[in-house]
């Protein structure tokens, strides 16, 4: 039996109409990786900006409202990467 793990995220309110969430993504090693992840997440409704940093594994997403975690996980999976488990 395996325990289900939750991705490590940090939510911060950027302004009254924006939410900033930082996700941990494993497997990114270069600029191409960053672009692939950012491109997929950018396609989620409500996302206004995405910054992926391979060196840290962090992906910062600014959106109009909190995002559905399932949609973010699907976008990261589509790019070929994985949301990291909580420590």
PDB file of N, CA, C and O in Angstrom, residues 4-68:
ATOM      1  N   UNK A   4      -0.801   8.325  -0.494  1.00  0.00           N
ATOM      2  CA  UNK A   4      -0.896   9.386  -1.500  1.00  0.00           C
ATOM      3  C   UNK A   4      -0.155  10.600  -0.972  1.00  0.00           C
ATOM      4  O   UNK A   4      -0.304  10.994   0.173  1.00  0.00           O
ATOM      5  N   UNK A   5       0.689  11.187  -1.791  1.00  0.00           N
ATOM      6  CA  UNK A   5       1.441  12.363  -1.368  1.00  0.00           C
ATOM      7  C   UNK A   5       0.869  13.595  -2.031  1.00  0.00           C
ATOM      8  O   UNK A   5       0.360  13.542  -3.140  1.00  0.00           O
ATOM      9  N   UNK A   6       0.965  14.677  -1.335  1.00  0.00           N
ATOM     10  CA  UNK A   6       0.448  15.941  -1.839  1.00  0.00           C
ATOM     11  C   UNK A   6       1.613  16.783  -2.326  1.00  0.00           C
ATOM     12  O   UNK A   6       2.686  16.762  -1.743  1.00  0.00           O
ATOM     13  N   UNK A   7       1.425  17.552  -3.404  1.00  0.00           N
ATOM     14  CA  UNK A   7       2.502  18.411  -3.883  1.00  0.00           C
ATOM     15  C   UNK A   7       2.778  19.519  -2.882  1.00  0.00           C
ATOM     16  O   UNK A   7       1.897  19.943  -2.147  1.00  0.00           O
ATOM     17  N   UNK A   8       4.011  19.954  -2.871  1.00  0.00           N
ATOM     18  CA  UNK A   8       4.400  21.051  -2.008  1.00  0.00           C
ATOM     19  C   UNK A   8       4.049  22.350  -2.711  1.00  0.00           C
ATOM     20  O   UNK A   8       4.518  22.617  -3.811  1.00  0.00           O
ATOM     21  N   UNK A   9       3.192  23.135  -2.094  1.00  0.00           N
ATOM     22  CA  UNK A   9       2.790  24.404  -2.682  1.00  0.00           C
ATOM     23  C   UNK A   9       2.794  25.483  -1.612  1.00  0.00           C
ATOM     24  O   UNK A   9       2.694  25.192  -0.428  1.00  0.00           O
ATOM     25  N   UNK A  10       2.903  26.698  -2.024  1.00  0.00           N
ATOM     26  CA  UNK A  10       2.807  27.845  -1.137  1.00  0.00           C
ATOM     27  C   UNK A  10       1.881  28.836  -1.808  1.00  0.00           C
ATOM     28  O   UNK A  10       2.109  29.221  -2.943  1.00  0.00           O
ATOM     29  N   UNK A  11       0.814  29.223  -1.116  1.00  0.00           N
ATOM     30  CA  UNK A  11      -0.116  30.208  -1.653  1.00  0.00           C
ATOM     31  C   UNK A  11       0.135  31.551  -0.987  1.00  0.00           C
ATOM     32  O   UNK A  11       0.297  31.628   0.218  1.00  0.00           O
ATOM     33  N   UNK A  12       0.171  32.591  -1.798  1.00  0.00           N
ATOM     34  CA  UNK A  12       0.302  33.952  -1.291  1.00  0.00           C
ATOM     35  C   UNK A  12      -0.641  34.823  -2.090  1.00  0.00           C
ATOM     36  O   UNK A  12      -0.727  34.681  -3.292  1.00  0.00           O
ATOM     37  N   UNK A  13      -1.313  35.716  -1.407  1.00  0.00           N
ATOM     38  CA  UNK A  13      -2.169  36.652  -2.121  1.00  0.00           C
ATOM     39  C   UNK A  13      -1.303  37.787  -2.628  1.00  0.00           C
ATOM     40  O   UNK A  13      -0.606  38.428  -1.856  1.00  0.00           O
ATOM     41  N   UNK A  14      -1.288  37.994  -3.941  1.00  0.00           N
ATOM     42  CA  UNK A  14      -0.488  39.030  -4.563  1.00  0.00           C
ATOM     43  C   UNK A  14      -1.227  40.364  -4.502  1.00  0.00           C
ATOM     44  O   UNK A  14      -0.659  41.378  -4.188  1.00  0.00           O
ATOM     45  N   UNK A  15      -2.481  40.350  -4.813  1.00  0.00           N
ATOM     46  CA  UNK A  15      -3.344  41.526  -4.752  1.00  0.00           C
ATOM     47  C   UNK A  15      -4.754  40.984  -4.585  1.00  0.00           C
ATOM     48  O   UNK A  15      -4.964  39.782  -4.648  1.00  0.00           O
ATOM     49  N   UNK A  16      -5.724  41.848  -4.385  1.00  0.00           N
ATOM     50  CA  UNK A  16      -7.083  41.354  -4.174  1.00  0.00           C
ATOM     51  C   UNK A  16      -7.605  40.468  -5.306  1.00  0.00           C
ATOM     52  O   UNK A  16      -8.476  39.644  -5.091  1.00  0.00           O
ATOM     53  N   UNK A  17      -7.069  40.651  -6.509  1.00  0.00           N
ATOM     54  CA  UNK A  17      -7.583  39.872  -7.634  1.00  0.00           C
ATOM     55  C   UNK A  17      -6.544  38.908  -8.201  1.00  0.00           C
ATOM     56  O   UNK A  17      -6.707  38.410  -9.302  1.00  0.00           O
ATOM     57  N   UNK A  18      -5.460  38.628  -7.448  1.00  0.00           N
ATOM     58  CA  UNK A  18      -4.450  37.686  -7.919  1.00  0.00           C
ATOM     59  C   UNK A  18      -3.937  36.822  -6.768  1.00  0.00           C
ATOM     60  O   UNK A  18      -3.833  37.284  -5.644  1.00  0.00           O
ATOM     61  N   UNK A  19      -3.597  35.594  -7.098  1.00  0.00           N
ATOM     62  CA  UNK A  19      -3.030  34.655  -6.134  1.00  0.00           C
ATOM     63  C   UNK A  19      -1.723  34.144  -6.708  1.00  0.00           C
ATOM     64  O   UNK A  19      -1.663  33.776  -7.888  1.00  0.00           O
ATOM     65  N   UNK A  20      -0.673  34.117  -5.890  1.00  0.00           N
ATOM     66  CA  UNK A  20       0.607  33.558  -6.307  1.00  0.00           C
ATOM     67  C   UNK A  20       0.807  32.237  -5.592  1.00  0.00           C
ATOM     68  O   UNK A  20       0.691  32.170  -4.366  1.00  0.00           O
ATOM     69  N   UNK A  21       1.089  31.189  -6.350  1.00  0.00           N
ATOM     70  CA  UNK A  21       1.326  29.871  -5.788  1.00  0.00           C
ATOM     71  C   UNK A  21       2.671  29.369  -6.285  1.00  0.00           C
ATOM     72  O   UNK A  21       2.974  29.485  -7.469  1.00  0.00           O
ATOM     73  N   UNK A  22       3.477  28.825  -5.377  1.00  0.00           N
ATOM     74  CA  UNK A  22       4.770  28.262  -5.746  1.00  0.00           C
ATOM     75  C   UNK A  22       4.671  26.748  -5.643  1.00  0.00           C
ATOM     76  O   UNK A  22       4.330  26.209  -4.590  1.00  0.00           O
ATOM     77  N   UNK A  23       4.947  26.076  -6.760  1.00  0.00           N
ATOM     78  CA  UNK A  23       4.910  24.614  -6.821  1.00  0.00           C
ATOM     79  C   UNK A  23       6.321  24.073  -6.911  1.00  0.00           C
ATOM     80  O   UNK A  23       7.214  24.735  -7.431  1.00  0.00           O
ATOM     81  N   UNK A  24       6.532  22.860  -6.431  1.00  0.00           N
ATOM     82  CA  UNK A  24       7.793  22.148  -6.587  1.00  0.00           C
ATOM     83  C   UNK A  24       7.596  21.124  -7.694  1.00  0.00           C
ATOM     84  O   UNK A  24       6.690  20.297  -7.624  1.00  0.00           O
ATOM     85  N   UNK A  25       8.465  21.186  -8.716  1.00  0.00           N
ATOM     86  CA  UNK A  25       8.378  20.264  -9.853  1.00  0.00           C
ATOM     87  C   UNK A  25       9.712  19.529  -9.973  1.00  0.00           C
ATOM     88  O   UNK A  25      10.772  20.159  -9.941  1.00  0.00           O
ATOM     89  N   UNK A  26       9.663  18.209 -10.101  1.00  0.00           N
ATOM     90  CA  UNK A  26      10.892  17.433 -10.230  1.00  0.00           C
ATOM     91  C   UNK A  26      11.188  17.135 -11.695  1.00  0.00           C
ATOM     92  O   UNK A  26      10.280  17.029 -12.512  1.00  0.00           O
ATOM     93  N   UNK A  27      12.486  17.043 -11.990  1.00  0.00           N
ATOM     94  CA  UNK A  27      12.915  16.634 -13.322  1.00  0.00           C
ATOM     95  C   UNK A  27      13.347  17.745 -14.245  1.00  0.00           C
ATOM     96  O   UNK A  27      13.909  17.481 -15.299  1.00  0.00           O
ATOM     97  N   UNK A  28      13.098  19.011 -13.873  1.00  0.00           N
ATOM     98  CA  UNK A  28      13.524  20.110 -14.735  1.00  0.00           C
ATOM     99  C   UNK A  28      15.033  20.289 -14.603  1.00  0.00           C
ATOM    100  O   UNK A  28      15.552  20.336 -13.486  1.00  0.00           O
ATOM    101  N   UNK A  29      15.735  20.375 -15.747  1.00  0.00           N
ATOM    102  CA  UNK A  29      17.191  20.513 -15.704  1.00  0.00           C
ATOM    103  C   UNK A  29      17.718  21.662 -16.563  1.00  0.00           C
ATOM    104  O   UNK A  29      18.909  21.959 -16.496  1.00  0.00           O
ATOM    105  N   UNK A  30      16.862  22.280 -17.383  1.00  0.00           N
ATOM    106  CA  UNK A  30      17.371  23.292 -18.318  1.00  0.00           C
ATOM    107  C   UNK A  30      16.266  24.270 -18.714  1.00  0.00           C
ATOM    108  O   UNK A  30      15.115  24.134 -18.306  1.00  0.00           O
ATOM    109  N   UNK A  31      16.634  25.218 -19.533  1.00  0.00           N
ATOM    110  CA  UNK A  31      15.679  26.209 -20.015  1.00  0.00           C
ATOM    111  C   UNK A  31      14.541  25.605 -20.813  1.00  0.00           C
ATOM    112  O   UNK A  31      13.406  26.080 -20.752  1.00  0.00           O
ATOM    113  N   UNK A  32      14.843  24.556 -21.573  1.00  0.00           N
ATOM    114  CA  UNK A  32      13.788  23.883 -22.329  1.00  0.00           C
ATOM    115  C   UNK A  32      12.755  23.295 -21.377  1.00  0.00           C
ATOM    116  O   UNK A  32      11.549  23.389 -21.617  1.00  0.00           O
ATOM    117  N   UNK A  33      13.222  22.694 -20.295  1.00  0.00           N
ATOM    118  CA  UNK A  33      12.322  22.124 -19.285  1.00  0.00           C
ATOM    119  C   UNK A  33      11.431  23.217 -18.695  1.00  0.00           C
ATOM    120  O   UNK A  33      10.215  23.042 -18.546  1.00  0.00           O
ATOM    121  N   UNK A  34      12.063  24.339 -18.353  1.00  0.00           N
ATOM    122  CA  UNK A  34      11.310  25.456 -17.785  1.00  0.00           C
ATOM    123  C   UNK A  34      10.212  25.913 -18.746  1.00  0.00           C
ATOM    124  O   UNK A  34       9.076  26.141 -18.341  1.00  0.00           O
ATOM    125  N   UNK A  35      10.568  26.035 -20.023  1.00  0.00           N
ATOM    126  CA  UNK A  35       9.601  26.468 -21.027  1.00  0.00           C
ATOM    127  C   UNK A  35       8.461  25.496 -21.216  1.00  0.00           C
ATOM    128  O   UNK A  35       7.306  25.904 -21.391  1.00  0.00           O
ATOM    129  N   UNK A  36       8.777  24.204 -21.182  1.00  0.00           N
ATOM    130  CA  UNK A  36       7.738  23.191 -21.352  1.00  0.00           C
ATOM    131  C   UNK A  36       6.728  23.241 -20.208  1.00  0.00           C
ATOM    132  O   UNK A  36       5.511  23.225 -20.426  1.00  0.00           O
ATOM    133  N   UNK A  37       7.228  23.325 -18.982  1.00  0.00           N
ATOM    134  CA  UNK A  37       6.343  23.375 -17.811  1.00  0.00           C
ATOM    135  C   UNK A  37       5.540  24.671 -17.822  1.00  0.00           C
ATOM    136  O   UNK A  37       4.309  24.658 -17.646  1.00  0.00           O
ATOM    137  N   UNK A  38       6.222  25.799 -18.036  1.00  0.00           N
ATOM    138  CA  UNK A  38       5.529  27.094 -18.046  1.00  0.00           C
ATOM    139  C   UNK A  38       4.482  27.152 -19.147  1.00  0.00           C
ATOM    140  O   UNK A  38       3.373  27.659 -18.941  1.00  0.00           O
ATOM    141  N   UNK A  39       4.798  26.602 -20.304  1.00  0.00           N
ATOM    142  CA  UNK A  39       3.852  26.612 -21.421  1.00  0.00           C
ATOM    143  C   UNK A  39       2.586  25.842 -21.122  1.00  0.00           C
ATOM    144  O   UNK A  39       1.479  26.300 -21.444  1.00  0.00           O
ATOM    145  N   UNK A  40       2.728  24.675 -20.511  1.00  0.00           N
ATOM    146  CA  UNK A  40       1.542  23.869 -20.186  1.00  0.00           C
ATOM    147  C   UNK A  40       0.700  24.529 -19.100  1.00  0.00           C
ATOM    148  O   UNK A  40      -0.523  24.582 -19.198  1.00  0.00           O
ATOM    149  N   UNK A  41       1.359  25.028 -18.051  1.00  0.00           N
ATOM    150  CA  UNK A  41       0.606  25.659 -16.961  1.00  0.00           C
ATOM    151  C   UNK A  41      -0.060  26.942 -17.438  1.00  0.00           C
ATOM    152  O   UNK A  41      -1.168  27.271 -17.005  1.00  0.00           O
ATOM    153  N   UNK A  42       0.572  27.660 -18.354  1.00  0.00           N
ATOM    154  CA  UNK A  42      -0.013  28.896 -18.889  1.00  0.00           C
ATOM    155  C   UNK A  42      -1.355  28.658 -19.571  1.00  0.00           C
ATOM    156  O   UNK A  42      -2.172  29.571 -19.678  1.00  0.00           O
ATOM    157  N   UNK A  43      -1.597  27.439 -20.016  1.00  0.00           N
ATOM    158  CA  UNK A  43      -2.848  27.102 -20.681  1.00  0.00           C
ATOM    159  C   UNK A  43      -4.026  26.900 -19.751  1.00  0.00           C
ATOM    160  O   UNK A  43      -5.162  26.744 -20.197  1.00  0.00           O
ATOM    161  N   UNK A  44      -3.788  26.906 -18.453  1.00  0.00           N
ATOM    162  CA  UNK A  44      -4.873  26.731 -17.484  1.00  0.00           C
ATOM    163  C   UNK A  44      -5.640  28.048 -17.366  1.00  0.00           C
ATOM    164  O   UNK A  44      -5.042  29.122 -17.233  1.00  0.00           O
ATOM    165  N   UNK A  45      -6.942  27.961 -17.406  1.00  0.00           N
ATOM    166  CA  UNK A  45      -7.788  29.152 -17.303  1.00  0.00           C
ATOM    167  C   UNK A  45      -7.491  29.925 -16.026  1.00  0.00           C
ATOM    168  O   UNK A  45      -7.383  29.341 -14.949  1.00  0.00           O
ATOM    169  N   UNK A  46      -7.323  31.235 -16.158  1.00  0.00           N
ATOM    170  CA  UNK A  46      -7.096  32.100 -15.006  1.00  0.00           C
ATOM    171  C   UNK A  46      -5.637  32.391 -14.715  1.00  0.00           C
ATOM    172  O   UNK A  46      -5.333  33.281 -13.926  1.00  0.00           O
ATOM    173  N   UNK A  47      -4.723  31.650 -15.340  1.00  0.00           N
ATOM    174  CA  UNK A  47      -3.297  31.876 -15.105  1.00  0.00           C
ATOM    175  C   UNK A  47      -2.865  33.139 -15.845  1.00  0.00           C
ATOM    176  O   UNK A  47      -3.135  33.297 -17.032  1.00  0.00           O
ATOM    177  N   UNK A  48      -2.190  34.049 -15.123  1.00  0.00           N
ATOM    178  CA  UNK A  48      -1.739  35.287 -15.738  1.00  0.00           C
ATOM    179  C   UNK A  48      -0.226  35.301 -15.966  1.00  0.00           C
ATOM    180  O   UNK A  48       0.244  36.008 -16.843  1.00  0.00           O
ATOM    181  N   UNK A  49       0.538  34.536 -15.184  1.00  0.00           N
ATOM    182  CA  UNK A  49       1.975  34.420 -15.436  1.00  0.00           C
ATOM    183  C   UNK A  49       2.530  33.166 -14.773  1.00  0.00           C
ATOM    184  O   UNK A  49       1.976  32.679 -13.790  1.00  0.00           O
ATOM    185  N   UNK A  50       3.636  32.667 -15.375  1.00  0.00           N
ATOM    186  CA  UNK A  50       4.308  31.474 -14.853  1.00  0.00           C
ATOM    187  C   UNK A  50       5.806  31.697 -14.972  1.00  0.00           C
ATOM    188  O   UNK A  50       6.282  32.139 -16.015  1.00  0.00           O
ATOM    189  N   UNK A  51       6.523  31.388 -13.905  1.00  0.00           N
ATOM    190  CA  UNK A  51       7.981  31.429 -13.950  1.00  0.00           C
ATOM    191  C   UNK A  51       8.494  30.115 -13.380  1.00  0.00           C
ATOM    192  O   UNK A  51       8.269  29.802 -12.209  1.00  0.00           O
ATOM    193  N   UNK A  52       9.191  29.341 -14.207  1.00  0.00           N
ATOM    194  CA  UNK A  52       9.774  28.069 -13.788  1.00  0.00           C
ATOM    195  C   UNK A  52      11.284  28.234 -13.685  1.00  0.00           C
ATOM    196  O   UNK A  52      11.902  28.850 -14.549  1.00  0.00           O
ATOM    197  N   UNK A  53      11.868  27.680 -12.623  1.00  0.00           N
ATOM    198  CA  UNK A  53      13.310  27.771 -12.410  1.00  0.00           C
ATOM    199  C   UNK A  53      13.841  26.358 -12.196  1.00  0.00           C
ATOM    200  O   UNK A  53      13.603  25.747 -11.150  1.00  0.00           O
ATOM    201  N   UNK A  54      14.552  25.840 -13.188  1.00  0.00           N
ATOM    202  CA  UNK A  54      15.061  24.466 -13.126  1.00  0.00           C
ATOM    203  C   UNK A  54      16.018  24.269 -11.954  1.00  0.00           C
ATOM    204  O   UNK A  54      15.994  23.220 -11.301  1.00  0.00           O
ATOM    205  N   UNK A  55      16.855  25.245 -11.670  1.00  0.00           N
ATOM    206  CA  UNK A  55      17.867  25.112 -10.622  1.00  0.00           C
ATOM    207  C   UNK A  55      17.265  24.839  -9.249  1.00  0.00           C
ATOM    208  O   UNK A  55      17.851  24.126  -8.436  1.00  0.00           O
ATOM    209  N   UNK A  56      16.087  25.389  -8.992  1.00  0.00           N
ATOM    210  CA  UNK A  56      15.444  25.209  -7.684  1.00  0.00           C
ATOM    211  C   UNK A  56      14.265  24.240  -7.737  1.00  0.00           C
ATOM    212  O   UNK A  56      13.787  23.800  -6.698  1.00  0.00           O
ATOM    213  N   UNK A  57      13.762  23.971  -8.939  1.00  0.00           N
ATOM    214  CA  UNK A  57      12.579  23.135  -9.082  1.00  0.00           C
ATOM    215  C   UNK A  57      11.295  23.867  -8.748  1.00  0.00           C
ATOM    216  O   UNK A  57      10.236  23.264  -8.637  1.00  0.00           O
ATOM    217  N   UNK A  58      11.379  25.180  -8.604  1.00  0.00           N
ATOM    218  CA  UNK A  58      10.202  25.954  -8.251  1.00  0.00           C
ATOM    219  C   UNK A  58       9.518  26.541  -9.475  1.00  0.00           C
ATOM    220  O   UNK A  58      10.177  27.012 -10.398  1.00  0.00           O
ATOM    221  N   UNK A  59       8.196  26.492  -9.440  1.00  0.00           N
ATOM    222  CA  UNK A  59       7.383  27.093 -10.489  1.00  0.00           C
ATOM    223  C   UNK A  59       6.420  28.049  -9.788  1.00  0.00           C
ATOM    224  O   UNK A  59       5.589  27.622  -8.983  1.00  0.00           O
ATOM    225  N   UNK A  60       6.554  29.334 -10.093  1.00  0.00           N
ATOM    226  CA  UNK A  60       5.709  30.352  -9.483  1.00  0.00           C
ATOM    227  C   UNK A  60       4.604  30.705 -10.469  1.00  0.00           C
ATOM    228  O   UNK A  60       4.875  31.083 -11.607  1.00  0.00           O
ATOM    229  N   UNK A  61       3.369  30.552  -9.996  1.00  0.00           N
ATOM    230  CA  UNK A  61       2.201  30.779 -10.849  1.00  0.00           C
ATOM    231  C   UNK A  61       1.356  31.893 -10.247  1.00  0.00           C
ATOM    232  O   UNK A  61       0.997  31.837  -9.072  1.00  0.00           O
ATOM    233  N   UNK A  62       1.047  32.888 -11.056  1.00  0.00           N
ATOM    234  CA  UNK A  62       0.131  33.950 -10.646  1.00  0.00           C
ATOM    235  C   UNK A  62      -1.171  33.719 -11.395  1.00  0.00           C
ATOM    236  O   UNK A  62      -1.174  33.524 -12.617  1.00  0.00           O
ATOM    237  N   UNK A  63      -2.269  33.716 -10.646  1.00  0.00           N
ATOM    238  CA  UNK A  63      -3.577  33.445 -11.254  1.00  0.00           C
ATOM    239  C   UNK A  63      -4.636  34.361 -10.650  1.00  0.00           C
ATOM    240  O   UNK A  63      -4.422  34.971  -9.606  1.00  0.00           O
ATOM    241  N   UNK A  64      -5.763  34.411 -11.335  1.00  0.00           N
ATOM    242  CA  UNK A  64      -6.857  35.270 -10.894  1.00  0.00           C
ATOM    243  C   UNK A  64      -7.570  34.713  -9.667  1.00  0.00           C
ATOM    244  O   UNK A  64      -8.232  35.453  -8.949  1.00  0.00           O
ATOM    245  N   UNK A  65      -7.450  33.399  -9.441  1.00  0.00           N
ATOM    246  CA  UNK A  65      -8.060  32.715  -8.299  1.00  0.00           C
ATOM    247  C   UNK A  65      -7.222  31.474  -8.015  1.00  0.00           C
ATOM    248  O   UNK A  65      -6.429  31.064  -8.860  1.00  0.00           O
ATOM    249  N   UNK A  66      -7.379  30.871  -6.845  1.00  0.00           N
ATOM    250  CA  UNK A  66      -6.642  29.637  -6.576  1.00  0.00           C
ATOM    251  C   UNK A  66      -6.927  28.602  -7.667  1.00  0.00           C
ATOM    252  O   UNK A  66      -8.063  28.470  -8.134  1.00  0.00           O
ATOM    253  N   UNK A  67      -5.885  27.885  -8.080  1.00  0.00           N
ATOM    254  CA  UNK A  67      -6.030  26.898  -9.151  1.00  0.00           C
ATOM    255  C   UNK A  67      -6.423  25.535  -8.616  1.00  0.00           C
ATOM    256  O   UNK A  67      -6.062  25.172  -7.496  1.00  0.00           O
ATOM    257  N   UNK A  68      -7.115  24.796  -9.455  1.00  0.00           N
ATOM    258  CA  UNK A  68      -7.440  23.411  -9.148  1.00  0.00           C
ATOM    259  C   UNK A  68      -6.146  22.606  -9.246  1.00  0.00           C
ATOM    260  O   UNK A  68      -5.509  22.568 -10.304  1.00  0.00           O
TER     261      UNK A  68
END
